[in-house]
Amino acid sequence: MYTATSHPARAAALAAAVAAGASFQQLATARPDGFDPAAGTLTLHDQARYTDGCAIYPVPAWARGFLHAAARFAHLTDAACLLATPADRPALLRLAESIKVRPSQPPPAWRKERRGPVVWDWGEQREALG
C-alpha cells in the first residue's frame, strides 16, 4: 500500500477498512483524536447506526504506522476528520482497486441484477436492510 499512495489519510483509511472491516460511512466519522497509539485502537462513530454503531476497534501492528501518520497529518493541517471526507470516496475506491483490496462480494443470485465491476457497498446495504 505504501507504494500506491503518498497521502497518509488515504493509506490509513484503507488500512482501517481492512483491519476493522469498517464501511466508508464509518471511516468518514473518525476524528483526529480517535486513534490511540498507546492502546492500539481506533474509535469509529455511527450515531445513525447505519452499519455497526459506534465502536472501538483494535488496530493490528501493521496498520498502526498508517494511522499514526494520518493522525499527525490531521494535527498539522487542523483537519476535522482523521481518515476521509465524503469527497474522498472516489479516490479511496481507486486506491483500493489499484492494490486489489476489495470487500467480500455478494452471492451470485444477488449479483444477477447488477452485473459489472466490484460491488463496494454491498456490506453496508445488507446491514442497513437487516
Short mmCIF file of N, CA and C in Angstrom, two decimals:
data_model
loop_
_atom_site.label_atom_id
_atom_site.label_comp_id
_atom_site.label_asym_id
_atom_site.label_seq_id
_atom_site.Cartn_x
_atom_site.Cartn_y
_atom_site.Cartn_z
N MET A 1 0.82 -1.18 0.00
CA MET A 1 0.00 0.00 0.00
C MET A 1 0.87 1.25 0.00
N TYR A 2 2.01 1.20 0.65
CA TYR A 2 2.86 2.39 0.74
C TYR A 2 3.41 2.81 -0.62
N THR A 3 3.40 1.92 -1.61
CA THR A 3 3.86 2.31 -2.95
C THR A 3 2.72 2.82 -3.81
N ALA A 4 1.47 2.66 -3.37
CA ALA A 4 0.31 3.07 -4.17
C ALA A 4 -0.16 4.48 -3.87
N THR A 5 0.13 5.00 -2.71
CA THR A 5 -0.31 6.35 -2.35
C THR A 5 0.69 7.00 -1.41
N SER A 6 0.79 8.30 -1.52
CA SER A 6 1.65 9.03 -0.59
C SER A 6 0.81 9.87 0.36
N HIS A 7 -0.50 9.78 0.28
CA HIS A 7 -1.36 10.57 1.16
C HIS A 7 -1.62 9.76 2.44
N PRO A 8 -1.20 10.28 3.58
CA PRO A 8 -1.31 9.50 4.82
C PRO A 8 -2.74 9.16 5.21
N ALA A 9 -3.69 10.06 4.98
CA ALA A 9 -5.07 9.77 5.38
C ALA A 9 -5.68 8.68 4.50
N ARG A 10 -5.37 8.69 3.22
CA ARG A 10 -5.93 7.66 2.33
C ARG A 10 -5.35 6.29 2.66
N ALA A 11 -4.05 6.24 2.88
CA ALA A 11 -3.42 4.97 3.26
C ALA A 11 -4.00 4.47 4.58
N ALA A 12 -4.20 5.38 5.53
CA ALA A 12 -4.75 5.00 6.83
C ALA A 12 -6.20 4.56 6.70
N ALA A 13 -6.96 5.23 5.85
CA ALA A 13 -8.37 4.86 5.65
C ALA A 13 -8.47 3.44 5.11
N LEU A 14 -7.63 3.13 4.15
CA LEU A 14 -7.65 1.78 3.58
C LEU A 14 -7.18 0.75 4.61
N ALA A 15 -6.16 1.09 5.38
CA ALA A 15 -5.69 0.18 6.43
C ALA A 15 -6.79 -0.04 7.47
N ALA A 16 -7.50 1.02 7.84
CA ALA A 16 -8.59 0.89 8.82
C ALA A 16 -9.74 0.06 8.26
N ALA A 17 -10.04 0.25 6.99
CA ALA A 17 -11.12 -0.53 6.37
C ALA A 17 -10.78 -2.01 6.39
N VAL A 18 -9.53 -2.34 6.10
CA VAL A 18 -9.10 -3.74 6.09
C VAL A 18 -9.04 -4.29 7.52
N ALA A 19 -8.43 -3.53 8.43
CA ALA A 19 -8.21 -4.01 9.79
C ALA A 19 -9.51 -4.12 10.59
N ALA A 20 -10.41 -3.14 10.42
CA ALA A 20 -11.63 -3.11 11.22
C ALA A 20 -12.86 -3.59 10.46
N GLY A 21 -12.71 -3.77 9.16
CA GLY A 21 -13.88 -4.12 8.37
C GLY A 21 -14.87 -2.97 8.33
N ALA A 22 -14.38 -1.75 8.43
CA ALA A 22 -15.24 -0.57 8.52
C ALA A 22 -15.76 -0.16 7.15
N SER A 23 -16.97 0.35 7.16
CA SER A 23 -17.56 0.88 5.94
C SER A 23 -17.04 2.29 5.70
N PHE A 24 -17.26 2.79 4.48
CA PHE A 24 -16.82 4.15 4.19
C PHE A 24 -17.54 5.15 5.10
N GLN A 25 -18.80 4.90 5.37
CA GLN A 25 -19.55 5.81 6.25
C GLN A 25 -18.89 5.89 7.62
N GLN A 26 -18.41 4.77 8.12
CA GLN A 26 -17.73 4.77 9.41
C GLN A 26 -16.37 5.47 9.32
N LEU A 27 -15.63 5.21 8.25
CA LEU A 27 -14.31 5.84 8.10
C LEU A 27 -14.44 7.35 8.11
N ALA A 28 -15.51 7.86 7.51
CA ALA A 28 -15.71 9.31 7.43
C ALA A 28 -16.03 9.93 8.79
N THR A 29 -16.32 9.10 9.80
CA THR A 29 -16.64 9.64 11.13
C THR A 29 -15.44 9.65 12.08
N ALA A 30 -14.33 9.07 11.66
CA ALA A 30 -13.16 9.01 12.55
C ALA A 30 -12.61 10.41 12.77
N ARG A 31 -12.43 10.75 14.02
CA ARG A 31 -11.91 12.07 14.39
C ARG A 31 -10.39 11.99 14.60
N PRO A 32 -9.72 13.12 14.50
CA PRO A 32 -8.26 13.10 14.70
C PRO A 32 -7.81 12.50 16.03
N ASP A 33 -8.64 12.62 17.07
CA ASP A 33 -8.26 12.03 18.36
C ASP A 33 -8.79 10.60 18.52
N GLY A 34 -9.33 10.02 17.44
CA GLY A 34 -9.92 8.69 17.51
C GLY A 34 -8.92 7.54 17.49
N PHE A 35 -7.68 7.82 17.11
CA PHE A 35 -6.66 6.78 17.12
C PHE A 35 -5.84 6.91 18.39
N ASP A 36 -5.77 5.84 19.15
CA ASP A 36 -4.98 5.82 20.39
C ASP A 36 -3.79 4.89 20.16
N PRO A 37 -2.61 5.48 19.86
CA PRO A 37 -1.45 4.63 19.57
C PRO A 37 -1.00 3.78 20.76
N ALA A 38 -1.19 4.29 21.98
CA ALA A 38 -0.76 3.52 23.15
C ALA A 38 -1.62 2.27 23.33
N ALA A 39 -2.90 2.40 23.10
CA ALA A 39 -3.80 1.26 23.25
C ALA A 39 -3.91 0.45 21.96
N GLY A 40 -3.51 1.07 20.84
CA GLY A 40 -3.63 0.39 19.55
C GLY A 40 -5.08 0.23 19.13
N THR A 41 -5.87 1.30 19.34
CA THR A 41 -7.29 1.24 19.00
C THR A 41 -7.71 2.43 18.14
N LEU A 42 -8.80 2.23 17.43
CA LEU A 42 -9.39 3.26 16.59
C LEU A 42 -10.87 3.34 16.93
N THR A 43 -11.36 4.55 17.22
CA THR A 43 -12.77 4.75 17.52
C THR A 43 -13.46 5.27 16.27
N LEU A 44 -14.51 4.56 15.87
CA LEU A 44 -15.34 4.98 14.75
C LEU A 44 -16.75 5.24 15.26
N HIS A 45 -17.41 6.20 14.67
CA HIS A 45 -18.73 6.62 15.14
C HIS A 45 -19.77 6.36 14.07
N ASP A 46 -20.95 6.08 14.51
CA ASP A 46 -22.06 5.87 13.58
C ASP A 46 -23.35 6.07 14.37
N GLN A 47 -23.63 7.31 14.71
CA GLN A 47 -24.79 7.61 15.55
C GLN A 47 -26.09 7.17 14.89
N ALA A 48 -26.14 7.17 13.57
CA ALA A 48 -27.36 6.76 12.87
C ALA A 48 -27.49 5.24 12.83
N ARG A 49 -26.47 4.53 13.28
CA ARG A 49 -26.43 3.07 13.27
C ARG A 49 -26.66 2.53 11.87
N TYR A 50 -26.10 3.21 10.88
CA TYR A 50 -26.23 2.75 9.51
C TYR A 50 -25.56 1.39 9.34
N THR A 51 -24.44 1.21 10.03
CA THR A 51 -23.77 -0.09 9.97
C THR A 51 -23.65 -0.67 11.38
N ASP A 52 -22.56 -0.43 12.06
CA ASP A 52 -22.32 -1.08 13.35
C ASP A 52 -22.49 -0.20 14.57
N GLY A 53 -22.92 1.03 14.41
CA GLY A 53 -22.97 1.92 15.55
C GLY A 53 -21.56 2.39 15.89
N CYS A 54 -21.40 3.03 17.03
CA CYS A 54 -20.08 3.49 17.46
C CYS A 54 -19.34 2.31 18.08
N ALA A 55 -18.04 2.25 17.80
CA ALA A 55 -17.27 1.12 18.32
C ALA A 55 -15.79 1.46 18.36
N ILE A 56 -15.08 0.76 19.21
CA ILE A 56 -13.63 0.87 19.30
C ILE A 56 -13.06 -0.42 18.72
N TYR A 57 -12.17 -0.26 17.74
CA TYR A 57 -11.61 -1.40 17.04
C TYR A 57 -10.13 -1.55 17.38
N PRO A 58 -9.65 -2.77 17.56
CA PRO A 58 -8.21 -2.97 17.71
C PRO A 58 -7.53 -2.74 16.37
N VAL A 59 -6.35 -2.16 16.42
CA VAL A 59 -5.58 -1.88 15.20
C VAL A 59 -4.36 -2.79 15.21
N PRO A 60 -4.23 -3.66 14.22
CA PRO A 60 -3.06 -4.53 14.19
C PRO A 60 -1.77 -3.73 14.02
N ALA A 61 -0.69 -4.30 14.44
CA ALA A 61 0.61 -3.61 14.41
C ALA A 61 0.94 -3.09 13.02
N TRP A 62 0.65 -3.86 11.96
CA TRP A 62 1.00 -3.43 10.60
C TRP A 62 0.25 -2.16 10.19
N ALA A 63 -0.92 -1.89 10.77
CA ALA A 63 -1.73 -0.73 10.37
C ALA A 63 -1.46 0.51 11.23
N ARG A 64 -0.81 0.35 12.36
CA ARG A 64 -0.63 1.47 13.28
C ARG A 64 0.22 2.60 12.69
N GLY A 65 1.21 2.26 11.91
CA GLY A 65 2.03 3.30 11.28
C GLY A 65 1.23 4.19 10.35
N PHE A 66 0.32 3.58 9.60
CA PHE A 66 -0.54 4.34 8.70
C PHE A 66 -1.45 5.29 9.49
N LEU A 67 -2.05 4.77 10.56
CA LEU A 67 -2.94 5.60 11.37
C LEU A 67 -2.18 6.69 12.12
N HIS A 68 -1.00 6.36 12.58
CA HIS A 68 -0.18 7.37 13.26
C HIS A 68 0.15 8.51 12.28
N ALA A 69 0.53 8.18 11.06
CA ALA A 69 0.84 9.21 10.06
C ALA A 69 -0.40 10.06 9.76
N ALA A 70 -1.56 9.43 9.65
CA ALA A 70 -2.80 10.18 9.40
C ALA A 70 -3.13 11.10 10.57
N ALA A 71 -2.92 10.62 11.79
CA ALA A 71 -3.19 11.45 12.97
C ALA A 71 -2.26 12.66 13.01
N ARG A 72 -1.00 12.46 12.68
CA ARG A 72 -0.05 13.59 12.64
C ARG A 72 -0.44 14.57 11.53
N PHE A 73 -0.82 14.05 10.36
CA PHE A 73 -1.24 14.89 9.25
C PHE A 73 -2.48 15.71 9.64
N ALA A 74 -3.45 15.06 10.28
CA ALA A 74 -4.66 15.77 10.72
C ALA A 74 -4.32 16.87 11.72
N HIS A 75 -3.39 16.56 12.62
CA HIS A 75 -2.98 17.56 13.61
C HIS A 75 -2.30 18.76 12.94
N LEU A 76 -1.41 18.48 12.01
CA LEU A 76 -0.67 19.56 11.33
C LEU A 76 -1.56 20.41 10.44
N THR A 77 -2.60 19.83 9.89
CA THR A 77 -3.47 20.57 8.97
C THR A 77 -4.78 21.01 9.61
N ASP A 78 -4.95 20.75 10.91
CA ASP A 78 -6.20 21.06 11.61
C ASP A 78 -7.42 20.45 10.93
N ALA A 79 -7.26 19.25 10.42
CA ALA A 79 -8.35 18.54 9.74
C ALA A 79 -9.42 18.15 10.76
N ALA A 80 -10.66 18.19 10.32
CA ALA A 80 -11.78 17.83 11.20
C ALA A 80 -11.97 16.32 11.29
N CYS A 81 -11.50 15.59 10.27
CA CYS A 81 -11.64 14.14 10.33
C CYS A 81 -10.28 13.48 10.12
N LEU A 82 -10.17 12.28 10.62
CA LEU A 82 -8.89 11.57 10.59
C LEU A 82 -8.64 10.85 9.27
N LEU A 83 -9.65 10.20 8.72
CA LEU A 83 -9.41 9.29 7.61
C LEU A 83 -9.96 9.74 6.27
N ALA A 84 -11.19 10.23 6.24
CA ALA A 84 -11.81 10.52 4.95
C ALA A 84 -12.97 11.49 5.10
N THR A 85 -13.21 12.21 4.04
CA THR A 85 -14.41 13.03 3.93
C THR A 85 -15.26 12.41 2.82
N PRO A 86 -16.52 12.75 2.73
CA PRO A 86 -17.33 12.17 1.65
C PRO A 86 -16.71 12.38 0.26
N ALA A 87 -16.03 13.48 0.06
CA ALA A 87 -15.41 13.76 -1.24
C ALA A 87 -14.24 12.81 -1.55
N ASP A 88 -13.71 12.13 -0.55
CA ASP A 88 -12.57 11.23 -0.74
C ASP A 88 -12.96 9.85 -1.25
N ARG A 89 -14.24 9.53 -1.28
CA ARG A 89 -14.65 8.18 -1.65
C ARG A 89 -14.12 7.73 -3.02
N PRO A 90 -14.26 8.54 -4.10
CA PRO A 90 -13.73 8.08 -5.39
C PRO A 90 -12.23 7.77 -5.36
N ALA A 91 -11.46 8.61 -4.68
CA ALA A 91 -10.01 8.38 -4.61
C ALA A 91 -9.70 7.12 -3.81
N LEU A 92 -10.44 6.88 -2.73
CA LEU A 92 -10.21 5.67 -1.94
C LEU A 92 -10.58 4.41 -2.72
N LEU A 93 -11.65 4.47 -3.49
CA LEU A 93 -12.02 3.31 -4.30
C LEU A 93 -10.98 3.04 -5.38
N ARG A 94 -10.45 4.10 -6.00
CA ARG A 94 -9.39 3.91 -7.00
C ARG A 94 -8.15 3.30 -6.35
N LEU A 95 -7.79 3.79 -5.18
CA LEU A 95 -6.64 3.24 -4.46
C LEU A 95 -6.86 1.77 -4.14
N ALA A 96 -8.02 1.44 -3.61
CA ALA A 96 -8.32 0.04 -3.27
C ALA A 96 -8.25 -0.84 -4.50
N GLU A 97 -8.81 -0.38 -5.60
CA GLU A 97 -8.76 -1.15 -6.85
C GLU A 97 -7.32 -1.33 -7.32
N SER A 98 -6.51 -0.28 -7.20
CA SER A 98 -5.14 -0.37 -7.71
C SER A 98 -4.31 -1.39 -6.96
N ILE A 99 -4.64 -1.64 -5.70
CA ILE A 99 -3.87 -2.64 -4.93
C ILE A 99 -4.69 -3.92 -4.68
N LYS A 100 -5.85 -4.01 -5.37
CA LYS A 100 -6.68 -5.22 -5.33
C LYS A 100 -7.20 -5.56 -3.94
N VAL A 101 -7.57 -4.54 -3.18
CA VAL A 101 -8.20 -4.75 -1.88
C VAL A 101 -9.69 -4.52 -2.09
N ARG A 102 -10.49 -5.58 -1.88
CA ARG A 102 -11.93 -5.49 -2.12
C ARG A 102 -12.69 -6.10 -0.97
N PRO A 103 -13.88 -5.58 -0.69
CA PRO A 103 -14.70 -6.19 0.35
C PRO A 103 -15.28 -7.50 -0.15
N SER A 104 -15.82 -8.29 0.76
CA SER A 104 -16.47 -9.53 0.33
C SER A 104 -17.61 -9.16 -0.62
N GLN A 105 -17.82 -10.00 -1.60
CA GLN A 105 -18.80 -9.71 -2.64
C GLN A 105 -20.10 -10.46 -2.39
N PRO A 106 -21.20 -9.92 -2.94
CA PRO A 106 -22.50 -10.57 -2.74
C PRO A 106 -22.56 -11.92 -3.45
N PRO A 107 -23.50 -12.75 -3.04
CA PRO A 107 -23.65 -14.05 -3.69
C PRO A 107 -24.10 -13.88 -5.13
N PRO A 108 -23.86 -14.89 -5.97
CA PRO A 108 -24.21 -14.78 -7.39
C PRO A 108 -25.68 -14.44 -7.64
N ALA A 109 -26.59 -14.95 -6.81
CA ALA A 109 -28.02 -14.65 -7.00
C ALA A 109 -28.29 -13.16 -6.90
N TRP A 110 -27.65 -12.50 -5.95
CA TRP A 110 -27.84 -11.05 -5.77
C TRP A 110 -27.20 -10.28 -6.92
N ARG A 111 -26.07 -10.77 -7.39
CA ARG A 111 -25.33 -10.05 -8.44
C ARG A 111 -25.97 -10.16 -9.81
N LYS A 112 -26.90 -11.10 -10.02
CA LYS A 112 -27.52 -11.24 -11.33
C LYS A 112 -28.13 -9.93 -11.79
N GLU A 113 -28.69 -9.19 -10.86
CA GLU A 113 -29.33 -7.92 -11.20
C GLU A 113 -28.30 -6.83 -11.50
N ARG A 114 -27.12 -6.93 -10.93
CA ARG A 114 -26.11 -5.88 -11.05
C ARG A 114 -24.82 -6.44 -11.63
N ARG A 115 -24.82 -6.80 -12.85
CA ARG A 115 -23.58 -7.26 -13.49
C ARG A 115 -22.64 -6.08 -13.61
N GLY A 116 -21.41 -6.32 -13.39
CA GLY A 116 -20.44 -5.25 -13.54
C GLY A 116 -19.25 -5.45 -12.63
N PRO A 117 -18.58 -4.36 -12.33
CA PRO A 117 -17.37 -4.45 -11.52
C PRO A 117 -17.67 -4.75 -10.05
N VAL A 118 -16.71 -4.56 -9.25
CA VAL A 118 -16.80 -4.84 -7.81
C VAL A 118 -17.94 -4.04 -7.20
N VAL A 119 -18.66 -4.68 -6.29
CA VAL A 119 -19.73 -4.00 -5.55
C VAL A 119 -19.13 -3.54 -4.23
N TRP A 120 -19.03 -2.25 -4.05
CA TRP A 120 -18.33 -1.71 -2.88
C TRP A 120 -19.23 -1.52 -1.68
N ASP A 121 -20.52 -1.35 -1.88
CA ASP A 121 -21.38 -1.04 -0.75
C ASP A 121 -22.34 -2.17 -0.37
N TRP A 122 -22.07 -3.38 -0.82
CA TRP A 122 -22.96 -4.49 -0.52
C TRP A 122 -23.06 -4.75 0.98
N GLY A 123 -21.95 -4.75 1.67
CA GLY A 123 -21.98 -5.00 3.12
C GLY A 123 -22.81 -3.98 3.85
N GLU A 124 -22.67 -2.70 3.49
CA GLU A 124 -23.45 -1.65 4.14
C GLU A 124 -24.93 -1.80 3.82
N GLN A 125 -25.25 -2.13 2.56
CA GLN A 125 -26.65 -2.32 2.19
C GLN A 125 -27.26 -3.48 2.95
N ARG A 126 -26.53 -4.58 3.05
CA ARG A 126 -27.02 -5.76 3.76
C ARG A 126 -27.27 -5.45 5.23
N GLU A 127 -26.34 -4.73 5.87
CA GLU A 127 -26.51 -4.39 7.28
C GLU A 127 -27.66 -3.42 7.50
N ALA A 128 -27.81 -2.44 6.58
CA ALA A 128 -28.88 -1.46 6.71
C ALA A 128 -30.25 -2.12 6.56
N LEU A 129 -30.35 -3.11 5.67
CA LEU A 129 -31.63 -3.78 5.45
C LEU A 129 -31.91 -4.84 6.51
N GLY A 130 -30.84 -5.38 7.12
CA GLY A 130 -31.01 -6.45 8.10
C GLY A 130 -31.26 -5.89 9.44
#
